[in-house]
Coordinates of C-alpha atoms and ligand atoms in Angstrom, one line a residue:
M280 CA -156.0 -73.7 170.4
G281 CA -155.3 -74.5 166.7
V282 CA -155.1 -70.8 166.2
Q283 CA -152.9 -70.7 169.3
A284 CA -150.9 -73.6 168.1
T285 CA -150.8 -72.1 164.7
G286 CA -150.2 -68.8 166.4
A287 CA -147.5 -70.3 168.7
G288 CA -146.0 -72.3 165.8
G289 CA -146.1 -69.1 163.6
A290 CA -144.4 -67.1 166.4
A291 CA -141.7 -69.8 166.8
A292 CA -141.2 -69.8 163.0
A293 CA -141.2 -66.1 163.1
T294 CA -138.5 -65.9 165.8
A295 CA -136.4 -68.8 164.3
W296 CA -135.7 -66.8 161.2
P297 CA -134.2 -63.8 162.8
L298 CA -132.0 -66.0 165.0
W299 CA -130.6 -67.8 162.1
L300 CA -130.1 -64.6 160.3
A301 CA -128.5 -63.1 163.4
V302 CA -126.1 -66.0 163.6
I303 CA -125.2 -65.5 159.9
C304 CA -125.0 -61.8 160.4
V305 CA -122.8 -62.2 163.5
T306 CA -120.6 -64.7 161.7
L307 CA -120.4 -62.5 158.7
L308 CA -119.6 -59.5 160.8
G309 CA -117.0 -61.6 162.7
V310 CA -115.4 -62.7 159.5
A311 CA -115.5 -59.2 158.1
G312 CA -114.0 -57.9 161.4
V313 CA -111.2 -60.5 161.2
V314 CA -110.6 -59.7 157.6
F315 CA -110.6 -56.0 158.3
W316 CA -108.3 -56.4 161.3
R317 CA -106.0 -58.7 159.3
Q318 CA -106.0 -56.1 156.5
R319 CA -105.2 -53.3 158.9
Q320 CA -102.5 -55.5 160.4
R321 CA -101.1 -56.2 157.0
G322 CA -101.4 -52.6 156.0
R323 CA -99.4 -51.7 159.1
Q324 CA -96.8 -54.3 158.4
L325 CA -96.6 -53.2 154.8
R326 CA -96.1 -49.6 155.9
Q327 CA -93.4 -50.7 158.3
R328 CA -91.7 -52.8 155.6
L329 CA -92.0 -49.9 153.2
H330 CA -90.5 -47.5 155.7
S331 CA -87.6 -49.8 156.5
A332 CA -87.1 -50.4 152.8
T333 CA -87.0 -46.7 152.2
T334 CA -84.5 -46.2 155.1
Q335 CA -82.4 -49.0 153.7
I336 CA -82.5 -47.4 150.2
D337 CA -81.5 -44.1 151.8
T338 CA -78.7 -45.8 153.6
L339 CA -77.7 -47.6 150.5
R340 CA -77.8 -44.4 148.5
S341 CA -75.6 -42.6 151.1
R342 CA -73.2 -45.6 151.3
D343 CA -70.8 -46.7 148.7
S344 CA -71.7 -50.4 148.0
L345 CA -68.1 -51.6 147.7
T346 CA -66.6 -50.0 150.8
G347 CA -69.5 -49.1 153.0
L348 CA -68.1 -45.6 153.2
L349 CA -70.2 -42.5 152.5
T350 CA -70.9 -41.6 148.9
R351 CA -69.7 -38.3 147.4
A352 CA -73.2 -36.8 147.6
E353 CA -73.5 -37.7 151.3
I354 CA -70.0 -36.4 152.3
E355 CA -70.9 -33.1 150.5
T356 CA -73.8 -32.7 153.0
V357 CA -71.6 -33.7 155.9
L358 CA -69.0 -31.1 154.7
D359 CA -71.7 -28.4 154.5
E360 CA -72.7 -29.0 158.1
A361 CA -69.1 -29.2 159.3
V362 CA -68.3 -25.8 157.6
L363 CA -71.3 -24.2 159.2
A364 CA -70.2 -25.6 162.6
C365 CA -66.7 -24.1 161.9
E366 CA -68.3 -20.7 161.1
R367 CA -70.3 -20.7 164.3
G368 CA -67.2 -21.5 166.5
T369 CA -63.5 -21.2 166.2
R370 CA -62.8 -24.8 165.2
R371 CA -61.0 -25.7 162.0
L372 CA -61.6 -28.5 159.6
S373 CA -59.3 -30.4 157.2
L374 CA -60.1 -32.3 154.1
L375 CA -57.8 -35.1 153.0
V376 CA -58.1 -36.4 149.5
V377 CA -56.5 -39.8 149.3
A378 CA -55.7 -41.5 146.0
L379 CA -53.9 -44.9 145.5
D380 CA -50.8 -44.5 143.5
N381 CA -50.5 -47.8 141.8
F382 CA -54.1 -49.2 141.7
R383 CA -54.6 -49.4 138.0
P384 CA -52.0 -52.2 137.4
V385 CA -53.7 -54.2 140.1
N386 CA -57.1 -53.9 138.4
D387 CA -55.6 -54.6 135.0
G388 CA -53.3 -57.3 136.1
Y389 CA -55.4 -59.3 138.6
G390 CA -58.9 -58.4 137.5
M391 CA -61.7 -56.3 138.9
R392 CA -62.6 -58.8 141.6
V393 CA -59.2 -58.4 143.2
G394 CA -59.4 -54.7 142.5
D395 CA -62.7 -54.4 144.3
A396 CA -61.5 -56.4 147.3
V397 CA -58.4 -54.1 147.5
L398 CA -60.7 -51.0 147.5
A399 CA -62.9 -52.5 150.2
Q400 CA -59.9 -53.2 152.4
V401 CA -58.4 -49.8 151.8
G402 CA -61.8 -48.3 152.6
S403 CA -62.0 -50.0 156.0
R404 CA -58.4 -48.9 156.8
L405 CA -59.2 -45.3 156.0
S406 CA -62.4 -45.4 157.9
A407 CA -60.4 -46.6 161.0
C408 CA -58.1 -43.6 160.5
V409 CA -61.0 -41.1 161.2
G410 CA -62.6 -42.9 164.2
D411 CA -66.2 -43.8 164.8
K412 CA -68.0 -40.9 163.0
P413 CA -68.8 -41.5 159.4
Q414 CA -66.4 -39.0 158.0
A415 CA -64.8 -41.0 155.2
A416 CA -66.2 -41.3 151.6
R417 CA -65.2 -42.9 148.4
L418 CA -65.3 -40.1 145.8
A419 CA -64.7 -42.2 142.7
G420 CA -62.5 -45.2 141.6
D421 CA -59.5 -45.2 143.9
E422 CA -60.1 -41.8 145.4
F423 CA -61.3 -41.2 148.9
L424 CA -62.1 -38.2 151.1
L425 CA -61.6 -37.9 154.8
L426 CA -62.8 -35.1 157.0
I427 CA -61.1 -34.4 160.2
E428 CA -61.4 -31.7 162.9
G429 CA -58.4 -29.4 163.3
G430 CA -55.9 -27.5 161.2
L431 CA -52.7 -28.3 159.4
E432 CA -51.0 -30.1 162.3
S433 CA -53.9 -32.5 162.9
A434 CA -54.2 -33.0 159.1
G435 CA -50.5 -33.8 158.8
Q436 CA -50.7 -36.4 161.6
A437 CA -53.8 -37.9 160.0
A438 CA -52.1 -38.0 156.6
Q439 CA -49.2 -39.8 158.1
K440 CA -51.5 -42.3 159.6
V441 CA -53.2 -42.8 156.3
L442 CA -49.9 -43.3 154.5
L443 CA -48.9 -46.0 157.0
A444 CA -52.3 -47.7 156.9
V445 CA -52.3 -47.9 153.1
Q446 CA -48.7 -49.2 153.0
Q447 CA -49.4 -52.3 155.1
P448 CA -49.5 -55.3 152.8
L449 CA -53.0 -56.3 151.6
V450 CA -53.9 -60.0 151.3
V451 CA -56.5 -60.7 148.6
E452 CA -57.3 -64.2 147.3
G453 CA -53.9 -65.4 148.4
L454 CA -52.1 -62.5 146.8
E455 CA -50.0 -60.1 148.9
L456 CA -50.1 -56.6 147.5
T457 CA -48.4 -53.5 148.7
L458 CA -49.8 -50.1 147.7
T459 CA -49.0 -46.5 148.4
A460 CA -51.1 -43.4 148.5
S461 CA -50.9 -39.7 147.7
V462 CA -52.6 -37.4 150.1
G463 CA -53.7 -33.8 149.4
I464 CA -54.8 -31.6 152.3
A465 CA -57.0 -28.4 152.4
V466 CA -57.7 -26.7 155.6
Y467 CA -60.9 -24.6 156.2
P468 CA -60.8 -21.6 156.2
E469 CA -57.2 -20.9 155.2
H470 CA -57.1 -23.0 152.0
G471 CA -60.3 -21.8 150.4
S472 CA -64.0 -21.2 150.7
R473 CA -66.5 -24.1 150.9
P474 CA -66.9 -24.5 147.1
K475 CA -63.1 -24.6 146.6
L476 CA -62.1 -26.9 149.4
M477 CA -62.5 -30.2 147.7
S478 CA -60.8 -29.2 144.5
H479 CA -57.9 -27.6 146.4
A480 CA -57.3 -30.8 148.3
A481 CA -57.5 -32.7 145.1
L482 CA -55.0 -30.3 143.5
A483 CA -52.6 -30.9 146.4
M484 CA -53.1 -34.7 146.0
R485 CA -52.3 -34.5 142.2
S486 CA -49.2 -32.4 142.9
V487 CA -48.0 -35.2 145.3
K488 CA -48.8 -37.8 142.5
L489 CA -46.7 -35.8 140.1
G490 CA -43.8 -36.0 142.4
G491 CA -44.0 -39.7 142.6
G492 CA -46.6 -40.3 145.3
A493 CA -46.3 -42.0 148.7
A494 CA -46.4 -38.6 150.5
Y495 CA -48.7 -35.8 151.4
A496 CA -48.9 -32.1 150.7
H497 CA -51.2 -29.3 151.6
F498 CA -52.7 -26.9 149.2
D499 CA -50.6 -24.0 148.1
P500 CA -51.8 -21.2 145.8
T501 CA -49.0 -21.8 143.3
M502 CA -50.6 -25.2 142.7
A503 CA -53.6 -23.5 141.1
V504 CA -51.5 -22.7 138.1
D505 CA -52.1 -25.0 135.3
M506 CA -51.2 -28.5 136.5
R507 CA -50.0 -29.4 133.0
E508 CA -47.6 -26.6 133.0
Q509 CA -46.3 -27.6 136.5
A510 CA -45.9 -31.2 135.3
E511 CA -43.8 -30.0 132.3
L512 CA -41.8 -27.7 134.5
L513 CA -41.2 -30.5 137.0
R514 CA -40.1 -32.9 134.3
D515 CA -37.6 -30.4 133.0
L516 CA -36.4 -29.5 136.5
R517 CA -35.5 -33.2 137.2
T518 CA -32.9 -33.0 134.5
A519 CA -31.9 -29.3 134.9
V520 CA -28.9 -30.1 137.1
E521 CA -27.4 -32.8 134.7
R522 CA -28.0 -30.5 131.7
G523 CA -26.1 -27.7 133.4
Q524 CA -29.1 -25.4 133.2
L525 CA -28.8 -24.2 136.8
M526 CA -26.5 -21.3 137.7
L527 CA -25.8 -19.1 140.5
Y528 CA -26.0 -15.3 140.4
Y529 CA -24.4 -13.3 143.1
Q530 CA -25.5 -10.1 144.8
P531 CA -23.0 -8.2 146.9
K532 CA -23.5 -7.3 150.6
I533 CA -22.0 -3.9 151.4
D534 CA -20.5 -2.6 154.6
A535 CA -22.9 0.2 155.7
R536 CA -20.1 2.6 156.8
S537 CA -17.3 2.0 154.4
L538 CA -19.4 0.8 151.4
Q539 CA -17.0 -2.0 150.7
I540 CA -18.0 -5.5 149.8
T541 CA -18.2 -7.9 152.7
G542 CA -19.7 -10.8 150.9
A543 CA -22.0 -12.1 148.1
E544 CA -25.3 -14.0 148.3
A545 CA -25.7 -16.8 145.8
L546 CA -29.1 -16.7 144.2
L547 CA -30.2 -19.7 142.1
R548 CA -31.2 -19.2 138.5
W549 CA -32.6 -21.7 136.0
Q550 CA -31.8 -21.0 132.3
H551 CA -34.6 -23.0 130.7
P552 CA -34.0 -23.7 127.0
Q553 CA -37.5 -22.6 126.0
R554 CA -38.8 -20.5 128.9
G555 CA -35.7 -18.4 129.4
M556 CA -34.7 -17.5 133.0
V557 CA -37.1 -19.1 135.5
S558 CA -37.3 -17.4 138.9
P559 CA -36.3 -19.4 142.0
A560 CA -39.6 -18.2 143.6
V561 CA -41.3 -20.5 141.0
F562 CA -39.1 -23.5 141.0
I563 CA -37.8 -23.8 144.5
P564 CA -41.2 -24.5 146.0
L565 CA -41.7 -27.0 143.2
A566 CA -38.4 -28.7 144.0
E567 CA -39.3 -28.7 147.7
R568 CA -42.7 -30.3 147.2
H569 CA -41.3 -33.0 144.9
G570 CA -38.2 -34.1 146.7
L571 CA -35.7 -32.4 144.4
I572 CA -34.5 -29.8 146.8
A573 CA -31.8 -32.0 148.3
R574 CA -30.1 -32.5 145.0
I575 CA -30.5 -28.9 143.8
G576 CA -29.5 -27.6 147.3
G577 CA -26.5 -29.9 147.2
W578 CA -25.5 -28.5 143.9
V579 CA -25.8 -24.9 145.1
I580 CA -23.6 -25.6 148.1
E581 CA -20.9 -27.3 146.0
E582 CA -21.0 -24.6 143.3
A583 CA -20.9 -21.7 145.7
C584 CA -17.8 -23.3 147.4
R585 CA -16.1 -23.9 144.1
Q586 CA -16.8 -20.2 143.1
A587 CA -15.5 -18.9 146.4
A588 CA -12.3 -20.9 145.8
E589 CA -12.0 -19.5 142.3
W590 CA -12.5 -15.9 143.5
R591 CA -9.9 -16.5 146.2
A592 CA -7.5 -17.6 143.5
Q593 CA -8.2 -14.2 141.8
G594 CA -7.5 -12.4 145.0
L595 CA -11.2 -11.6 145.7
R596 CA -11.8 -12.3 149.4
M597 CA -15.3 -12.3 150.7
R598 CA -17.8 -14.4 152.4
V599 CA -20.2 -16.3 150.2
A600 CA -23.8 -17.0 151.3
V601 CA -26.1 -19.8 150.3
N602 CA -29.8 -20.0 151.0
L603 CA -31.1 -23.2 152.8
S604 CA -34.7 -24.2 152.5
G605 CA -36.8 -25.7 155.3
H606 CA -36.6 -29.1 153.6
Q607 CA -32.8 -29.0 153.6
M608 CA -32.8 -28.3 157.3
R609 CA -34.7 -31.5 157.8
Q610 CA -32.1 -33.4 155.8
D611 CA -30.0 -35.7 158.0
D612 CA -26.9 -35.3 155.9
L613 CA -27.1 -31.5 155.3
V614 CA -24.1 -30.5 157.5
D615 CA -22.0 -33.5 156.2
Q616 CA -22.7 -32.3 152.7
I617 CA -21.6 -28.7 153.5
E618 CA -18.5 -30.0 155.3
Q619 CA -17.5 -32.1 152.4
S620 CA -17.9 -29.2 149.9
I621 CA -15.9 -26.8 152.1
R622 CA -13.2 -29.4 152.6
R623 CA -13.1 -30.2 148.9
H624 CA -12.5 -26.5 148.0
D625 CA -10.5 -25.7 151.1
I626 CA -12.9 -23.0 152.4
R627 CA -12.9 -21.9 156.0
P628 CA -16.3 -22.7 157.5
E629 CA -16.7 -19.2 158.8
R630 CA -16.4 -17.9 155.3
L631 CA -19.5 -19.7 154.2
T632 CA -22.8 -18.1 155.3
V633 CA -25.9 -20.2 155.4
E634 CA -29.1 -18.1 155.2
I635 CA -32.1 -19.7 156.9
T636 CA -35.5 -17.9 156.9
E637 CA -36.8 -16.9 160.3
S638 CA -39.9 -19.1 160.0
V639 CA -37.8 -22.2 159.5
A640 CA -35.3 -21.1 162.2
M641 CA -38.0 -20.7 164.7
E642 CA -39.7 -24.1 164.1
N643 CA -37.9 -25.4 167.2
T644 CA -38.5 -29.0 166.2
A645 CA -36.0 -31.7 167.0
H646 CA -34.8 -31.6 163.4
T647 CA -34.1 -27.9 163.2
R648 CA -32.6 -27.8 166.7
D649 CA -30.3 -30.6 165.7
A650 CA -29.4 -29.0 162.4
F651 CA -28.6 -25.7 164.1
E652 CA -26.4 -27.5 166.7
R653 CA -24.5 -29.2 163.9
L654 CA -24.1 -26.0 161.9
R655 CA -22.7 -24.3 165.0
R656 CA -20.3 -27.2 165.6
A657 CA -19.2 -27.0 162.0
G658 CA -18.3 -23.3 162.6
L659 CA -20.4 -22.0 159.7
H660 CA -21.7 -18.4 159.7
V661 CA -25.4 -18.5 160.2
S662 CA -27.8 -15.8 159.1
I663 CA -31.5 -15.5 159.8
D664 CA -33.2 -14.4 156.6
D665 CA -36.5 -12.5 156.1
F666 CA -36.3 -11.4 159.7
G667 CA -39.3 -9.6 161.2
T668 CA -41.9 -11.6 159.4
G669 CA -42.0 -14.4 162.0
H670 CA -42.6 -14.3 165.8
S671 CA -39.1 -14.5 167.2
S672 CA -38.6 -13.4 170.7
L673 CA -35.4 -12.2 172.2
A674 CA -35.3 -15.5 174.2
S675 CA -35.7 -17.7 171.1
L676 CA -33.2 -15.7 169.2
R677 CA -30.6 -16.1 172.0
R678 CA -30.9 -19.8 171.6
L679 CA -29.8 -19.8 168.0
P680 CA -26.2 -19.8 167.0
A681 CA -26.8 -17.1 164.4
A682 CA -24.3 -14.4 163.8
E683 CA -26.5 -12.3 161.5
L684 CA -30.1 -11.1 161.0
K685 CA -31.4 -9.9 157.7
I686 CA -34.2 -7.4 158.0
D687 CA -37.0 -8.5 155.6
R688 CA -37.2 -6.5 152.4
A689 CA -40.9 -5.6 153.1
F690 CA -39.7 -3.3 156.0
V691 CA -37.0 -1.8 154.0
T692 CA -39.4 -1.0 151.1
D693 CA -41.7 0.8 153.5
L694 CA -39.1 2.7 155.5
A695 CA -39.7 6.1 154.0
T696 CA -43.5 5.9 154.2
S697 CA -44.3 3.9 157.3
A698 CA -43.4 4.8 160.9
E699 CA -44.3 1.2 161.8
A700 CA -41.7 -0.2 159.4
R701 CA -39.1 2.3 160.7
G702 CA -40.0 1.2 164.3
I703 CA -39.6 -2.5 163.5
A704 CA -36.4 -2.0 161.6
Q705 CA -34.9 0.0 164.5
A706 CA -36.1 -2.6 167.0
I707 CA -34.5 -5.4 165.0
V708 CA -31.2 -3.5 164.9
Q709 CA -31.3 -2.9 168.7
M710 CA -32.3 -6.4 169.5
A711 CA -29.5 -7.8 167.2
H712 CA -26.8 -5.6 168.7
T713 CA -27.9 -6.4 172.3
L714 CA -27.3 -10.0 171.3
D715 CA -24.0 -9.1 169.6
R716 CA -25.4 -10.1 166.1
R717 CA -24.8 -8.2 162.9
V718 CA -27.7 -6.8 160.9
V719 CA -28.1 -6.8 157.1
A720 CA -30.8 -4.9 155.4
E721 CA -31.9 -6.4 152.1
G722 CA -33.8 -4.8 149.2
V723 CA -32.2 -1.4 149.6
E724 CA -33.3 0.5 146.4
N725 CA -32.8 4.1 147.1
E726 CA -30.7 6.6 149.0
T727 CA -33.4 7.5 151.5
Q728 CA -33.6 3.9 152.6
R729 CA -29.9 3.6 152.7
D730 CA -29.5 6.8 154.9
L731 CA -32.2 5.7 157.3
L732 CA -30.7 2.3 157.7
V733 CA -27.2 3.7 158.2
A734 CA -28.6 6.1 160.8
M735 CA -30.3 3.2 162.6
G736 CA -26.9 1.4 162.9
C737 CA -27.4 -1.3 160.3
D738 CA -24.1 -3.1 159.6
E739 CA -24.5 -4.3 156.0
L740 CA -26.7 -3.3 153.1
Q741 CA -27.8 -5.3 150.0
G742 CA -30.0 -4.2 147.2
Y743 CA -30.5 -2.8 143.7
L744 CA -29.1 0.5 144.8
F745 CA -25.7 -1.1 144.9
A746 CA -26.0 -4.0 142.5
K747 CA -28.5 -6.5 141.2
P748 CA -27.6 -10.2 141.3
M749 CA -25.1 -10.9 138.6
T750 CA -22.9 -13.6 137.1
P751 CA -19.7 -14.4 139.0
T752 CA -17.6 -12.9 136.2
S753 CA -19.6 -9.6 136.4
L754 CA -19.3 -9.6 140.1
A755 CA -15.5 -9.9 139.9
L756 CA -15.4 -7.0 137.4
W757 CA -17.7 -5.0 139.6
A758 CA -15.7 -5.6 142.7
E759 CA -12.4 -4.8 141.0
D760 CA -14.1 -1.6 139.7
D761 CA -15.4 -1.2 143.2
G762 CA -18.8 -0.3 142.0
S763 CA -19.6 1.5 145.2
T764 CA -17.0 4.2 145.0
G765 CA -15.8 4.0 141.4
H766 CA -12.3 3.4 142.8
G767 CA -10.1 1.5 140.4
V768 CA -8.7 -1.1 142.7
F769 CA -10.6 -3.8 144.6
R770 CA -10.2 -3.2 148.3
P771 CA -10.1 -6.1 150.6
S772 CA -13.4 -6.9 152.3
L773 CA -14.2 -5.8 155.8
F774 CA -14.9 -8.3 158.4
G775 CA -16.6 -7.1 161.5
P776 CA -16.6 -8.6 165.0
T777 CA -18.5 -11.7 163.9
Q778 CA -16.0 -12.3 161.1
P779 CA -12.7 -12.7 162.9
A780 CA -10.9 -14.9 160.4
P781 CA -7.9 -13.3 158.7
L782 CA -8.2 -12.5 155.0
D783 CA -6.2 -15.4 153.8
M784 CA -8.8 -18.0 152.9
Ligands
C2E96 P1 -34.1 -14.2 149.4 O1 -33.1 -15.1 149.9 O2 -34.9 -13.3 150.3 O3 -33.4 -13.3 148.3 C1 -33.5 -12.0 148.0 C2 -34.4 -11.8 146.8 O4 -34.6 -10.4 146.7 C3 -33.7 -12.2 145.5 O5 -34.7 -12.6 144.6 C4 -33.0 -10.9 145.1 O6 -32.8 -10.9 143.7 C5 -34.1 -9.9 145.4 N1 -33.6 -8.6 145.6 C6 -32.4 -8.2 146.0 N2 -32.3 -6.9 146.1 C7 -33.5 -6.4 145.7 C8 -34.0 -5.0 145.6 O7 -33.3 -4.0 145.9 N3 -35.3 -4.9 145.2 C9 -36.0 -6.0 144.9 N4 -37.3 -5.8 144.5 N5 -35.6 -7.3 145.0 C10 -34.3 -7.4 145.4 P2 -34.5 -14.0 143.8 O8 -33.1 -14.1 143.3 O9 -35.6 -14.0 142.8 O10 -34.7 -15.1 144.9 C11 -36.0 -15.2 145.5 C12 -35.9 -16.2 146.6 O11 -35.7 -17.5 146.1 C13 -34.8 -15.9 147.6 O12 -35.3 -14.9 148.5 C14 -34.7 -17.3 148.3 O13 -35.7 -17.4 149.2 C15 -35.0 -18.2 147.1 N6 -33.7 -18.7 146.6 C16 -32.9 -18.2 145.8 N7 -31.8 -19.0 145.6 C17 -32.0 -20.0 146.4 C18 -31.2 -21.2 146.7 O14 -30.1 -21.5 146.2 N8 -31.7 -22.1 147.6 C19 -32.9 -21.9 148.2 N9 -33.4 -22.8 149.1 N10 -33.6 -20.8 148.0 C20 -33.2 -19.9 147.1
CA97 CA1 -31.5 -14.9 151.3
CA98 CA1 -34.5 -12.4 152.2

């Protein structure tokens, strides 16, 4: 029994130990499990937090902290993708570099806090201009970049939207500020390959800034010449009119059959004090881009009319032609300006020719239509310059009140060597004559070209074969000498069917 009791007590003691241990073990295991589970949970939370922190950092890295727009690095990636998408399809892409014109004085005058707030507001206005997609970036300081789908037309519209958006008054800390912007456009692919795009848009923006800002311009290869040189040229051009450095040379137009002078085209020259004679091909585009063409063009019209009156007083009767640029055609007061000059010098309107390039003439915008209508009502002799390079149809040509077409020099140059050039020149002559318009061929340099053009029925010829552009005095002497025939006496000009006015201007 004792043994049993002992045995039983010993067995109870023996089973009590493992139970106690088991409880501890289970508790320990439970605790360990909870700790493990908690750690796993925490680990998962940590990983989640780390992930969201990394994403946030990535977003922060791709976003400009001040404006919330993309950073320069990020927009480069977006641009890469957009260019690839363009290459795969037929879409076009435009870059707009936007710079504030007068931001520095804001920063200097009101402090960085106001400056930062201005940039933030401008940033959100620009972002609104490109819609929902993140396509706007801050490049640096007060320079932004916008990417838009589409070519020059869409880019122009977007640029106008940007200019308006920036011009709206900004209210910062109780201050009302008004800023303007300069916008430069580069279109892919026509304005450069991927690596060049951004710098070309920036170049266009800087050229707008040079011209006084508050406007937009698209990239043009002539902008790639040293900007400093352009800035100097522009500075000098601003005063060229007052300093009397501009002058007109004249190149005669010759009647194809009689070889007599019918008129003279005024070609602008700039006698620069250091650079010598600067070509209009260099400074006219500069004047157009920077808003100087109205003044320079106005001077050309006035000077050509004055010269025509002086020649008339000397007994030299011929029509004088002036070139009008696209910008002048968009000028509201262009025709008034011409009418004032012809009245001042008592010139008959039909004795003044205005040469307008085909590409401008065919723009068919409200502005050009209006300008043509006013030129027609004023009775001026209208000539379509550089004809054959655009896309004029017979129908579009009929619409224009033009009395004359000038075959582009490129076709005349190739006449002897290219059947295509001959075909085009012949087609222009036929088309013009069908519409009762006269045809002038420019850039006639040799007798072969002259003979071919005469055989085609061209009405007038102009080119180095007859005379280079020359000073008005030289032209008067040349005419009196009758350079075309060597005849000693100047013979009165011939006026064909589109030139009905008697020779008594
Ligand atoms: P454009 O109106 O087509 O003028 C003809 C150009 O061809 C002139 O160049 C003339 O000197 C040149 N030329 C004439 N005959 C020959 C020839 O036989 N061979 C060659 N190789 N060239 C010839 P220029 O004077 O340098 O003028 C260049 C352009 O500048 C003009 O082309 C015109 O678009 C523009 N321009 C000139 N004057 C004015 C102006 O007063 N106003 C405006 N808006 N543009 C002007
Ligand atoms: Ca011309
Ligand atoms: Ca021409």
